[in-house]
C-alpha atoms as an extended CHARMM CRD file, in Angstrom:
* protein
*
        96  EXT
         1         1  MET       CA            -18.3690000000      -24.2080000000        3.6020000000  PROA      1               0.0000000000
         2         2  SER       CA            -19.0370000000      -23.9410000000        7.3780000000  PROA      2               0.0000000000
         3         3  LEU       CA            -16.1290000000      -24.9520000000        9.5680000000  PROA      3               0.0000000000
         4         4  ASP       CA            -18.5610000000      -27.0200000000       11.5540000000  PROA      4               0.0000000000
         5         5  ASN       CA            -19.5100000000      -29.0480000000        8.4550000000  PROA      5               0.0000000000
         6         6  ALA       CA            -16.0470000000      -29.9200000000        7.2450000000  PROA      6               0.0000000000
         7         7  ALA       CA            -16.1310000000      -33.6610000000        6.5100000000  PROA      7               0.0000000000
         8         8  SER       CA            -12.3530000000      -34.2580000000        6.7050000000  PROA      8               0.0000000000
         9         9  LEU       CA             -9.2490000000      -32.7120000000        8.0500000000  PROA      9               0.0000000000
        10        10  GLU       CA             -8.3260000000      -31.3990000000        4.6290000000  PROA      10              0.0000000000
        11        11  ALA       CA            -11.6290000000      -29.7840000000        4.1060000000  PROA      11              0.0000000000
        12        12  PHE       CA            -11.4780000000      -28.2210000000        7.5480000000  PROA      12              0.0000000000
        13        13  MET       CA             -7.9380000000      -26.8170000000        6.8770000000  PROA      13              0.0000000000
        14        14  GLN       CA             -9.0150000000      -25.4660000000        3.4800000000  PROA      14              0.0000000000
        15        15  ALA       CA            -12.0960000000      -23.8160000000        5.0540000000  PROA      15              0.0000000000
        16        16  CYS       CA             -9.9310000000      -22.2520000000        7.7520000000  PROA      16              0.0000000000
        17        17  GLN       CA             -7.3540000000      -21.0400000000        5.1670000000  PROA      17              0.0000000000
        18        18  GLN       CA            -10.0130000000      -19.4160000000        3.0260000000  PROA      18              0.0000000000
        19        19  ARG       CA            -11.6960000000      -17.8100000000        5.9530000000  PROA      19              0.0000000000
        20        20  VAL       CA             -8.5350000000      -16.2690000000        7.3650000000  PROA      20              0.0000000000
        21        21  ASN       CA             -7.3180000000      -15.1900000000        3.8820000000  PROA      21              0.0000000000
        22        22  GLY       CA            -10.6150000000      -13.3810000000        3.3140000000  PROA      22              0.0000000000
        23        23  LEU       CA            -10.3650000000      -11.6830000000        6.7710000000  PROA      23              0.0000000000
        24        24  ILE       CA             -6.8670000000      -10.5060000000        6.0010000000  PROA      24              0.0000000000
        25        25  GLU       CA             -7.9680000000       -9.0980000000        2.6380000000  PROA      25              0.0000000000
        26        26  LEU       CA            -10.7720000000       -7.3990000000        4.2930000000  PROA      26              0.0000000000
        27        27  ALA       CA             -8.5240000000       -5.8900000000        6.9320000000  PROA      27              0.0000000000
        28        28  ILE       CA             -5.9380000000       -4.6670000000        4.3720000000  PROA      28              0.0000000000
        29        29  ASP       CA             -8.5990000000       -3.1440000000        2.0610000000  PROA      29              0.0000000000
        30        30  LYS       CA            -10.3020000000       -1.2890000000        4.9450000000  PROA      30              0.0000000000
        31        31  ARG       CA             -7.2050000000        0.1590000000        6.4660000000  PROA      31              0.0000000000
        32        32  ILE       CA             -4.6340000000        0.7930000000        3.8490000000  PROA      32              0.0000000000
        33        33  PRO       CA             -5.2860000000        3.8530000000        1.6170000000  PROA      33              0.0000000000
        34        34  SER       CA             -2.4340000000        3.3640000000       -0.7640000000  PROA      34              0.0000000000
        35        35  ASN       CA             -3.1000000000        0.9630000000       -3.7300000000  PROA      35              0.0000000000
        36        36  ARG       CA              0.5610000000        0.1800000000       -4.1150000000  PROA      36              0.0000000000
        37        37  LEU       CA              1.0740000000       -0.5630000000       -0.4020000000  PROA      37              0.0000000000
        38        38  ARG       CA             -2.2010000000       -2.5260000000       -0.2620000000  PROA      38              0.0000000000
        39        39  ASP       CA             -1.1530000000       -4.6510000000       -3.2670000000  PROA      39              0.0000000000
        40        40  ALA       CA              2.2650000000       -5.3910000000       -1.6890000000  PROA      40              0.0000000000
        41        41  MET       CA              0.7510000000       -6.2690000000        1.6750000000  PROA      41              0.0000000000
        42        42  SER       CA             -1.8440000000       -8.5000000000        0.0740000000  PROA      42              0.0000000000
        43        43  TYR       CA              0.8330000000      -10.2800000000       -2.1060000000  PROA      43              0.0000000000
        44        44  ALA       CA              2.9940000000      -10.8960000000        0.8840000000  PROA      44              0.0000000000
        45        45  SER       CA              0.4390000000      -11.8910000000        3.4510000000  PROA      45              0.0000000000
        46        46  VAL       CA             -2.2760000000      -13.6990000000        1.4980000000  PROA      46              0.0000000000
        47        47  ASP       CA             -0.7250000000      -15.5740000000       -1.2750000000  PROA      47              0.0000000000
        48        48  GLY       CA              0.5680000000      -19.0050000000       -0.1320000000  PROA      48              0.0000000000
        49        49  GLY       CA              1.1380000000      -20.3740000000        3.3560000000  PROA      49              0.0000000000
        50        50  LYS       CA             -0.4270000000      -23.2360000000        5.2170000000  PROA      50              0.0000000000
        51        51  ARG       CA             -2.0240000000      -21.0620000000        7.9690000000  PROA      51              0.0000000000
        52        52  ILE       CA             -1.3250000000      -23.6600000000       10.6370000000  PROA      52              0.0000000000
        53        53  ARG       CA             -1.6010000000      -21.1300000000       13.5360000000  PROA      53              0.0000000000
        54        54  PRO       CA             -5.0390000000      -19.9390000000       12.4350000000  PROA      54              0.0000000000
        55        55  ILE       CA             -6.2630000000      -23.5120000000       11.7960000000  PROA      55              0.0000000000
        56        56  LEU       CA             -5.1810000000      -24.3520000000       15.3340000000  PROA      56              0.0000000000
        57        57  SER       CA             -7.1300000000      -21.3970000000       16.7050000000  PROA      57              0.0000000000
        58        58  TYR       CA            -10.2510000000      -22.4670000000       14.8030000000  PROA      58              0.0000000000
        59        59  ALA       CA             -9.8270000000      -26.1190000000       15.8820000000  PROA      59              0.0000000000
        60        60  GLY       CA             -9.4640000000      -24.9820000000       19.4770000000  PROA      60              0.0000000000
        61        61  ALA       CA            -12.6840000000      -22.9270000000       19.3000000000  PROA      61              0.0000000000
        62        62  GLN       CA            -14.4380000000      -25.8640000000       17.6660000000  PROA      62              0.0000000000
        63        63  ALA       CA            -13.0990000000      -28.2770000000       20.2370000000  PROA      63              0.0000000000
        64        64  ILE       CA            -14.7630000000      -26.3160000000       23.1740000000  PROA      64              0.0000000000
        65        65  GLY       CA            -17.9590000000      -25.7560000000       21.2400000000  PROA      65              0.0000000000
        66        66  GLY       CA            -17.2240000000      -22.2340000000       20.3100000000  PROA      66              0.0000000000
        67        67  ASP       CA            -18.2890000000      -20.1400000000       17.3300000000  PROA      67              0.0000000000
        68        68  PRO       CA            -15.6680000000      -19.7920000000       14.6300000000  PROA      68              0.0000000000
        69        69  LYS       CA            -16.5880000000      -16.0630000000       14.4830000000  PROA      69              0.0000000000
        70        70  VAL       CA            -15.2490000000      -15.6550000000       17.9810000000  PROA      70              0.0000000000
        71        71  ALA       CA            -11.8600000000      -17.1100000000       16.8110000000  PROA      71              0.0000000000
        72        72  ASP       CA            -11.6030000000      -14.8400000000       13.7410000000  PROA      72              0.0000000000
        73        73  LYS       CA             -9.6880000000      -12.0360000000       15.3980000000  PROA      73              0.0000000000
        74        74  VAL       CA             -7.2200000000      -14.4590000000       17.0040000000  PROA      74              0.0000000000
        75        75  ALA       CA             -6.6880000000      -16.3960000000       13.8200000000  PROA      75              0.0000000000
        76        76  THR       CA             -6.1300000000      -13.2790000000       11.8480000000  PROA      76              0.0000000000
        77        77  ALA       CA             -3.7600000000      -11.8480000000       14.4490000000  PROA      77              0.0000000000
        78        78  LEU       CA             -1.7460000000      -15.0630000000       14.4430000000  PROA      78              0.0000000000
        79        79  ALA       CA             -1.4860000000      -15.2510000000       10.7230000000  PROA      79              0.0000000000
        80        80  LEU       CA             -0.3880000000      -11.5890000000       10.5030000000  PROA      80              0.0000000000
        81        81  SER       CA              2.1240000000      -11.8490000000       13.3400000000  PROA      81              0.0000000000
        82        82  HSD       CA              3.6310000000      -14.8520000000       11.6140000000  PROA      82              0.0000000000
        83        83  TRP       CA              3.7010000000      -13.0640000000        8.3320000000  PROA      83              0.0000000000
        84        84  TYR       CA              5.3820000000      -10.0250000000        9.9980000000  PROA      84              0.0000000000
        85        85  SER       CA              8.0790000000      -12.3100000000       11.4020000000  PROA      85              0.0000000000
        86        86  LEU       CA              8.8120000000      -13.8720000000        8.0970000000  PROA      86              0.0000000000
        87        87  ALA       CA              8.9140000000      -10.6050000000        6.1220000000  PROA      87              0.0000000000
        88        88  HSD       CA             11.1260000000       -8.8440000000        8.6120000000  PROA      88              0.0000000000
        89        89  ASP       CA             13.4490000000      -11.7560000000        8.9890000000  PROA      89              0.0000000000
        90        90  ASP       CA             14.3630000000      -11.2830000000        5.3310000000  PROA      90              0.0000000000
        91        91  LEU       CA             15.2520000000       -7.5730000000        5.4880000000  PROA      91              0.0000000000
        92        92  PRO       CA             18.9190000000       -6.9020000000        5.1280000000  PROA      92              0.0000000000
        93        93  ALA       CA             18.9270000000       -4.4030000000        8.0540000000  PROA      93              0.0000000000
        94        94  MET       CA             17.8460000000       -7.2620000000       10.4090000000  PROA      94              0.0000000000
        95        95  TYR       CA             21.0580000000       -9.1830000000        9.8460000000  PROA      95              0.0000000000
        96        96  ASP       CA             23.1950000000       -6.6500000000       11.6300000000  PROA      96              0.0000000000
């Protein structure tokens, strides 16, 4: 489904989530040589999450008539930055 053709807010949000999850999977698969690390990163970053930040970046691009492809890098970076902050917040070493 194209982001431009999303009939409702729910459909738009779902399309954005699927798009950014696919981009994250692609980035992990291309750059991480270890299967074990790749599986762990994929599990932690792709499974679950509402992806509000990437949705807002796609909505912003659409609001000004931009191409969703232009917002892909920003959306992916926002999702991964948020994932990083959540994952590292749970590390015991971060409590001290």
